[in-house]
mmCIF file of C-alpha atoms in Angstrom:
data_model
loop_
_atom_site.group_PDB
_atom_site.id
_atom_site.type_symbol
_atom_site.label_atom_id
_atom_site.label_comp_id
_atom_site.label_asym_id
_atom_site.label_seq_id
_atom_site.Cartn_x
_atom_site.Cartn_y
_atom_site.Cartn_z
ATOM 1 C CA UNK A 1304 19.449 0.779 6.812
ATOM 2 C CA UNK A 1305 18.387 3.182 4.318
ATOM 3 C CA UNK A 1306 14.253 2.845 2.786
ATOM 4 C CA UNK A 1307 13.019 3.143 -0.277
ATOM 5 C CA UNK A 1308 13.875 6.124 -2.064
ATOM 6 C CA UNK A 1309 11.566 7.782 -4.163
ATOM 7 C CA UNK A 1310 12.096 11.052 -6.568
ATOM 8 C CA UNK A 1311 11.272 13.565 -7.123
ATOM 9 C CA UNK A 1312 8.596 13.803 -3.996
ATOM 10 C CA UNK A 1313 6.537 15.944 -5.850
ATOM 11 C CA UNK A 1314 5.707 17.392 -10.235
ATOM 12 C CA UNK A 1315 3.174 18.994 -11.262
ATOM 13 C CA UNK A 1316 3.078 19.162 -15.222
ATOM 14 C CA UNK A 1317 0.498 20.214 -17.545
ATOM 15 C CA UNK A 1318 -1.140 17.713 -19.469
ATOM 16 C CA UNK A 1319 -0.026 16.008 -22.172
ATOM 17 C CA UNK A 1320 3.496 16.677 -20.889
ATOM 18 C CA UNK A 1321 5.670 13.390 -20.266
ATOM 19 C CA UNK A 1322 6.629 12.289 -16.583
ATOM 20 C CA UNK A 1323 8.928 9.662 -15.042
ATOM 21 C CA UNK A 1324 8.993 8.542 -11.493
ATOM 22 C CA UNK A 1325 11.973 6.731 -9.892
ATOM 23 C CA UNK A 1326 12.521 4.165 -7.116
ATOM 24 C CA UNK A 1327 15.701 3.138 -5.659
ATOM 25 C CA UNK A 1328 14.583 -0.119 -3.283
ATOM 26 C CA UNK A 1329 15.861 -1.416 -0.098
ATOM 27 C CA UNK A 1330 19.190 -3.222 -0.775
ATOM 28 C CA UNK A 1331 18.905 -6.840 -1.277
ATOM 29 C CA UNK A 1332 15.505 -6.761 -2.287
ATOM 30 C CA UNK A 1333 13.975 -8.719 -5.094
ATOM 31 C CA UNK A 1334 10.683 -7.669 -5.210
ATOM 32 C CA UNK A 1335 9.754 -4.361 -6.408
ATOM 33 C CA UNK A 1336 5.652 -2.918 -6.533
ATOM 34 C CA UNK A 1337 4.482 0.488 -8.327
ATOM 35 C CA UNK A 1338 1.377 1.124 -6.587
ATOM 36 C CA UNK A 1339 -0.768 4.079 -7.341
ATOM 37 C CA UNK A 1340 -2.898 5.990 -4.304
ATOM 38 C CA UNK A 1341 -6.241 8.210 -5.230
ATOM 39 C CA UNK A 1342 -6.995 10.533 -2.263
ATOM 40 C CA UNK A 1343 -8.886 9.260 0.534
ATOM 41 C CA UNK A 1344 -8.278 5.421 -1.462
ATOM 42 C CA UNK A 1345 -6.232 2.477 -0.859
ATOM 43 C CA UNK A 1346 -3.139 2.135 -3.024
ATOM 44 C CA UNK A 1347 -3.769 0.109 -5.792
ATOM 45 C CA UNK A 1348 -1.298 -2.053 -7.718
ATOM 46 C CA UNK A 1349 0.127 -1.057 -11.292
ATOM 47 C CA UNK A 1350 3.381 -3.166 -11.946
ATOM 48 C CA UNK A 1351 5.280 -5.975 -9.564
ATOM 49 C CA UNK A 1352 8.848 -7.018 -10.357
ATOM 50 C CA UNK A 1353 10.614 -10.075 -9.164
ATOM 51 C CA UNK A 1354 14.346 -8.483 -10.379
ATOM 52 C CA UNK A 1355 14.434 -7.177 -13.645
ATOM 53 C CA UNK A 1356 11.058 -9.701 -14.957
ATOM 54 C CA UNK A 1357 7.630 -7.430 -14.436
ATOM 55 C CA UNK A 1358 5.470 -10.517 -12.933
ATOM 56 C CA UNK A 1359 1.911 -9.023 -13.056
ATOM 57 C CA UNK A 1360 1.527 -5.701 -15.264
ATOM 58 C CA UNK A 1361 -2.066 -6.516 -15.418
ATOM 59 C CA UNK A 1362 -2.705 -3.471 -13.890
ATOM 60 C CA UNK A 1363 -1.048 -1.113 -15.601
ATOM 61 C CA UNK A 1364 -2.550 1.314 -18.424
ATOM 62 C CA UNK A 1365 0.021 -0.079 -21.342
ATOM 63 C CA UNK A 1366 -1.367 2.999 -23.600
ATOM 64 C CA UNK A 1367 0.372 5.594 -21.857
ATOM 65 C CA UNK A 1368 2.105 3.815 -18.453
ATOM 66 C CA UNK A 1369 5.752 2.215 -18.900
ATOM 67 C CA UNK A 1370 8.203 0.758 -16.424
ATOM 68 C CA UNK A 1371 11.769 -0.666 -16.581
ATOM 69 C CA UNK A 1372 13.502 -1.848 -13.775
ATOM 70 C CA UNK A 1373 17.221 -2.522 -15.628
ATOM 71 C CA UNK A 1374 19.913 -4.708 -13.706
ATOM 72 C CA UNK A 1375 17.629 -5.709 -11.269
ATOM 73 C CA UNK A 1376 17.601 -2.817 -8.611
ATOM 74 C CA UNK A 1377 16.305 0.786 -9.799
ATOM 75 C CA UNK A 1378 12.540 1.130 -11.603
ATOM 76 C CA UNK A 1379 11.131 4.307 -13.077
ATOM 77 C CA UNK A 1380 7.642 4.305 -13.619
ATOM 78 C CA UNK A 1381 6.477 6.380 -16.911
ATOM 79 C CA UNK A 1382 3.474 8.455 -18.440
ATOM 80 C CA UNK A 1383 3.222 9.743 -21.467
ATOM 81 C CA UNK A 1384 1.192 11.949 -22.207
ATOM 82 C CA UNK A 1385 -0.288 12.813 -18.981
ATOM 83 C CA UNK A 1386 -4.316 13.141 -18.369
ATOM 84 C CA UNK A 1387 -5.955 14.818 -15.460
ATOM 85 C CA UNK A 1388 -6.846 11.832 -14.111
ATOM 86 C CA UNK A 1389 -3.288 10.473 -13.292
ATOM 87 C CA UNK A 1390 -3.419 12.679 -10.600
ATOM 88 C CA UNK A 1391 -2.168 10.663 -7.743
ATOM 89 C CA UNK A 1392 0.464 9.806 -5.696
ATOM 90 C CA UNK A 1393 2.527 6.932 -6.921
ATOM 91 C CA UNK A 1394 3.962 4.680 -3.839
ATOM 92 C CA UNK A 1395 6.678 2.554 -5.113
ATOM 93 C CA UNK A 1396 7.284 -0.510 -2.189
ATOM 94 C CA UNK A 1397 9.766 -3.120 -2.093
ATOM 95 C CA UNK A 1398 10.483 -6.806 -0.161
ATOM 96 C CA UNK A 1399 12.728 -9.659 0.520
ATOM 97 C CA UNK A 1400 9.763 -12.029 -1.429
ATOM 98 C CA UNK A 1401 6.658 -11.594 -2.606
ATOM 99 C CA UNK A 1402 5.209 -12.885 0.403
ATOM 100 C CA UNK A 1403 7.027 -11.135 2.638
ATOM 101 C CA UNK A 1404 6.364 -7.019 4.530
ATOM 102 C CA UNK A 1405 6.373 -4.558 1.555
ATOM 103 C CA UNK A 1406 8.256 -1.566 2.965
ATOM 104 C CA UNK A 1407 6.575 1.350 0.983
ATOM 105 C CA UNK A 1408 8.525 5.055 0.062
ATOM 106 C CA UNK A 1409 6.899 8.289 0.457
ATOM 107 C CA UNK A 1410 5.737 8.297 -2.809
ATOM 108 C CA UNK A 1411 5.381 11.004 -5.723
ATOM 109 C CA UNK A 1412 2.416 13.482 -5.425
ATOM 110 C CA UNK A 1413 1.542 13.842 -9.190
ATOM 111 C CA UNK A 1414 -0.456 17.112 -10.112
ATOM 112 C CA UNK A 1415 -1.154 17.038 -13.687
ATOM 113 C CA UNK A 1416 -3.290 20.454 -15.134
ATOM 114 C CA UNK B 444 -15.183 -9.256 -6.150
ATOM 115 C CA UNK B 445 -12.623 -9.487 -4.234
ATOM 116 C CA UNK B 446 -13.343 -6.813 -1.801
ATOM 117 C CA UNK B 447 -12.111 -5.013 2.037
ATOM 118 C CA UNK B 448 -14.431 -2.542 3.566
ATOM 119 C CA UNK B 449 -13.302 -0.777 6.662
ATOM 120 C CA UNK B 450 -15.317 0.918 9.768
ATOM 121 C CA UNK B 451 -15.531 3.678 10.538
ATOM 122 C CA UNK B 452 -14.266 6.431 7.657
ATOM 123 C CA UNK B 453 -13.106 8.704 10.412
ATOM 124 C CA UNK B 454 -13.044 8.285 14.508
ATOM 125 C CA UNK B 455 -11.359 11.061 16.443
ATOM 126 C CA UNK B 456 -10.712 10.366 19.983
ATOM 127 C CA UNK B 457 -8.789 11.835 23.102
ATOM 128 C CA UNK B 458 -4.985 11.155 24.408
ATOM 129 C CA UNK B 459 -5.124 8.603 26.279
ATOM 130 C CA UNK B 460 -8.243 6.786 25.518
ATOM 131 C CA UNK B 461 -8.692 2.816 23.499
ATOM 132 C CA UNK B 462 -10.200 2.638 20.143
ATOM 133 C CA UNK B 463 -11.058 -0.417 17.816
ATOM 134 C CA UNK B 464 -10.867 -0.435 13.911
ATOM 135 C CA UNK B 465 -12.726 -3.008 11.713
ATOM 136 C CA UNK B 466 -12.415 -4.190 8.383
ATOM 137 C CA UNK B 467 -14.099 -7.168 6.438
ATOM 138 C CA UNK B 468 -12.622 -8.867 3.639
ATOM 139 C CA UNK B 469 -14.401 -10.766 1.453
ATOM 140 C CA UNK B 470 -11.278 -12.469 -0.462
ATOM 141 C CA UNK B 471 -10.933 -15.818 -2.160
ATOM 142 C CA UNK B 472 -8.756 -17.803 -1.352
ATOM 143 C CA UNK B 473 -7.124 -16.170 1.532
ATOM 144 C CA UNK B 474 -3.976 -16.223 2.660
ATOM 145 C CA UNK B 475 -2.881 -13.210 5.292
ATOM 146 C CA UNK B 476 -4.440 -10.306 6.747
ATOM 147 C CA UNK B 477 -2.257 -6.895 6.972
ATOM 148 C CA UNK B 478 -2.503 -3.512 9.023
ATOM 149 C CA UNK B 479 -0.699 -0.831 7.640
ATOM 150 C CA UNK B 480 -0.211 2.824 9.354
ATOM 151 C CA UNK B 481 -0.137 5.972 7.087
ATOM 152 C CA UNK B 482 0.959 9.359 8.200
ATOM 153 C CA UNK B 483 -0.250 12.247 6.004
ATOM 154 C CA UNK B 484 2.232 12.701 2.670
ATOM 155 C CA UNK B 485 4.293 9.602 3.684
ATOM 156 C CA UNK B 486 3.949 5.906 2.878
ATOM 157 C CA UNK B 487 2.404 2.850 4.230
ATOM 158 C CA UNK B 488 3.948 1.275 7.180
ATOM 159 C CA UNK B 489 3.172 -2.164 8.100
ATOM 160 C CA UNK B 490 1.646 -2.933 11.425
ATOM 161 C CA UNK B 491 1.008 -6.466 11.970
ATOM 162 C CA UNK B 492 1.043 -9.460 9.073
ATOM 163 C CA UNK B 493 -1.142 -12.478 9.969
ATOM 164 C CA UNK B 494 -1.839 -15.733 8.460
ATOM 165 C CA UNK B 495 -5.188 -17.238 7.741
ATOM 166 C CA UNK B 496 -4.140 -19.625 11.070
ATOM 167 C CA UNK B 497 -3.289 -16.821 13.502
ATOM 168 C CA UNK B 498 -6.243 -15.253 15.557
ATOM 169 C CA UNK B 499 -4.018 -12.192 17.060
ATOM 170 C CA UNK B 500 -0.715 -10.691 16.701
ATOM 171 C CA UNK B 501 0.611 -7.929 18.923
ATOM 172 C CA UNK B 502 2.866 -5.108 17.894
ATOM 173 C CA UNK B 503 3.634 -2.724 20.905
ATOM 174 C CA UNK B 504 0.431 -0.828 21.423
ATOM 175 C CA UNK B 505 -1.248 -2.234 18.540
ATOM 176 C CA UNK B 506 -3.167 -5.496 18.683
ATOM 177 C CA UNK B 507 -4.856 -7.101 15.446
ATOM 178 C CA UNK B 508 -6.934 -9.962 15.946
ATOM 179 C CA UNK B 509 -7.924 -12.279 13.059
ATOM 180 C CA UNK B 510 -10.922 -14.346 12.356
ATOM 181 C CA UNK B 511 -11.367 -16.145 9.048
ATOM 182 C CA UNK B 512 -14.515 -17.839 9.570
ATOM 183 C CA UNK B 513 -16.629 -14.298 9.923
ATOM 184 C CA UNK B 514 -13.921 -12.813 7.820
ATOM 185 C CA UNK B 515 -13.388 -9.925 10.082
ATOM 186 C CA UNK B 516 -10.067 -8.465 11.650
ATOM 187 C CA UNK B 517 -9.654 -5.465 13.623
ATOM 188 C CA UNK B 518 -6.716 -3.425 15.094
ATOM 189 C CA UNK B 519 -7.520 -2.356 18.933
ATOM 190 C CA UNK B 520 -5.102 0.678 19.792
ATOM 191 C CA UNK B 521 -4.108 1.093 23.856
ATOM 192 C CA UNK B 522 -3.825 4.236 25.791
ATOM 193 C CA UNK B 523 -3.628 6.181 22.427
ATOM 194 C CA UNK B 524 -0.682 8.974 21.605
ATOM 195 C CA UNK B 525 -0.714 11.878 19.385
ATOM 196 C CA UNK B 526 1.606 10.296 17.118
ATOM 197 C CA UNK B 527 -1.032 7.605 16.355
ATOM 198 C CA UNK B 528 -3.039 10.392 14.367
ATOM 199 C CA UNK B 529 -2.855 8.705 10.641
ATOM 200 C CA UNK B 530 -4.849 6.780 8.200
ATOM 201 C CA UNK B 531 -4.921 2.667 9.109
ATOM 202 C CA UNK B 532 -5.193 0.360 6.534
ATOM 203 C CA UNK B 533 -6.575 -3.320 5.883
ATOM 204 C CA UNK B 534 -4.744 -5.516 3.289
ATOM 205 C CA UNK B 535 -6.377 -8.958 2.185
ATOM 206 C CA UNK B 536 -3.494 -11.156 0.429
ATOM 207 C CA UNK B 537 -4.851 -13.707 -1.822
ATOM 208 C CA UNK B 538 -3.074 -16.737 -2.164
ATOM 209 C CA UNK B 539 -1.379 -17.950 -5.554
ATOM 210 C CA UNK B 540 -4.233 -16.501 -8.538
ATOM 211 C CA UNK B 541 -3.845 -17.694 -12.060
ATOM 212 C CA UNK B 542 -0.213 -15.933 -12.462
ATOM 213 C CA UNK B 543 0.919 -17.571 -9.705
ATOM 214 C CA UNK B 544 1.400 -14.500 -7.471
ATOM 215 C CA UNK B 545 -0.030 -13.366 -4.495
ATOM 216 C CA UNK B 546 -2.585 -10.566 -5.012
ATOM 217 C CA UNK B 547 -3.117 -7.795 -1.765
ATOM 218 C CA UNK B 548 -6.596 -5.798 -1.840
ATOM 219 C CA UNK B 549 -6.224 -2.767 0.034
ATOM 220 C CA UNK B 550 -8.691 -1.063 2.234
ATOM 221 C CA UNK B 551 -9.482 2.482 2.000
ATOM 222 C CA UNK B 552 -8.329 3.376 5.370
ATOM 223 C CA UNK B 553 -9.376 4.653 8.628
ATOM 224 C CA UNK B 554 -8.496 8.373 9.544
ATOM 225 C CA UNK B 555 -8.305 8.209 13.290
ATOM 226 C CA UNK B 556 -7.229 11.613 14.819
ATOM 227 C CA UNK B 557 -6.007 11.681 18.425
ATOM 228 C CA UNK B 558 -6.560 15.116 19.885
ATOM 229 C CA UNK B 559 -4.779 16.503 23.443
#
């Protein structure tokens, strides 16, 4: 069974610049997370989805983060413009149910300068 | 403030050799305790899920123990491997909060590094 896909595995943009991460989940699985990891830091939750219906953004900068996840399956997590301190690497993680494991992807090392 | 603090930072031990991780959560209300394993430039990869009425749960070499009334967990690893050389991490999951979702609060990790 294939995991989480994530792309691309690593950007580096200047900033200001526009980026978008994407996420391809494990088949079958409802629940989709957009977590965000600082160096040497736990990750830390921007946006859950329970299919296409973002649950808990409460997170998430709304100024300059977006996400979609259309039809239920893919997500791509947005920034625009980019600031220094979005430096990060962005985990996206998906399960059966919200209560259930969260099998994470390798994530996108952002490197914004 | 919903809050997990883990000890130690770092640890570095030999092949071979036992070593304990702790974390203390200070989540309300609780509702499971999680150990994930992180290798350098990958993701999380949960360990061991327990409930708030579990006191251990075993996963190969890995052994988590649970208690909610101190609020304390830890993750004992046996007769260590060079493999096991990662960050470990302690998730508190919150049961249903005002959205009616379950909230995690993540550690910052243990780096344990197993040297030959």
């Amino acid at each position: 069974e294939a995991g989480v896909v994530q792309s691309p595995r690593y950007k580096i943009i200047e900033k200001k610049q526009p980026v978008a991460f994407w996420c391809n989940p494990i088949s079958g699985h409802n629940t989709l997370y957009w977590y965000l990891q600082n160096l040497g830091q736990g990750p830390e939750l921007l946006i859950r989805y329970e299919n296409e219906e973002a649950v808990d953004d409460s997170q998430l900068p709304k100024d300059r983060f977006s996400a979609e996840r259309l039809k239920g399956v893919d997500s791509t997590l947005k920034i625009q413009p980019a600031e220094l301190g979005d430096s990060a690497v962005y985990l996206c993680a998906s399960s059966p149910g919200q209560y259930n494991e969260q099998f994470f992807g390798p994530g996108t090392r952002l490197t914004v300068l | 403030k919903n809050q997990v603090e883990q000890s130690p930072q770092s640890l570095i031990i030999l092949e071979g050799k036992n070593c304990t991780l702790q974390c203390n959560y200070t989540v309300s209300p609780f509702s499971n305790l999680r150990w994930y394993k992180q290798d350098t430039g990958r993701g999380p990869v949960s360990l061991t899920i327990m409930t708030f009425s579990e006191n251990t749960k075993s996963n190969g070499r890995y052994t988590a123990t649970l208690d909610a009334d101190t609020k304390q967990s830890s993750l004992h690893i046996t007769a260590s491997q060079l493999s096991d050389s990662a960050s470990y991490i302690c998730v508190a999951g919150l049961s249903r909060s005002n959205f009616g979702n379950e909230k995690l609060t993540f550690g910052t990790g243990t780096r344990l590094t197993i040297i030959p």
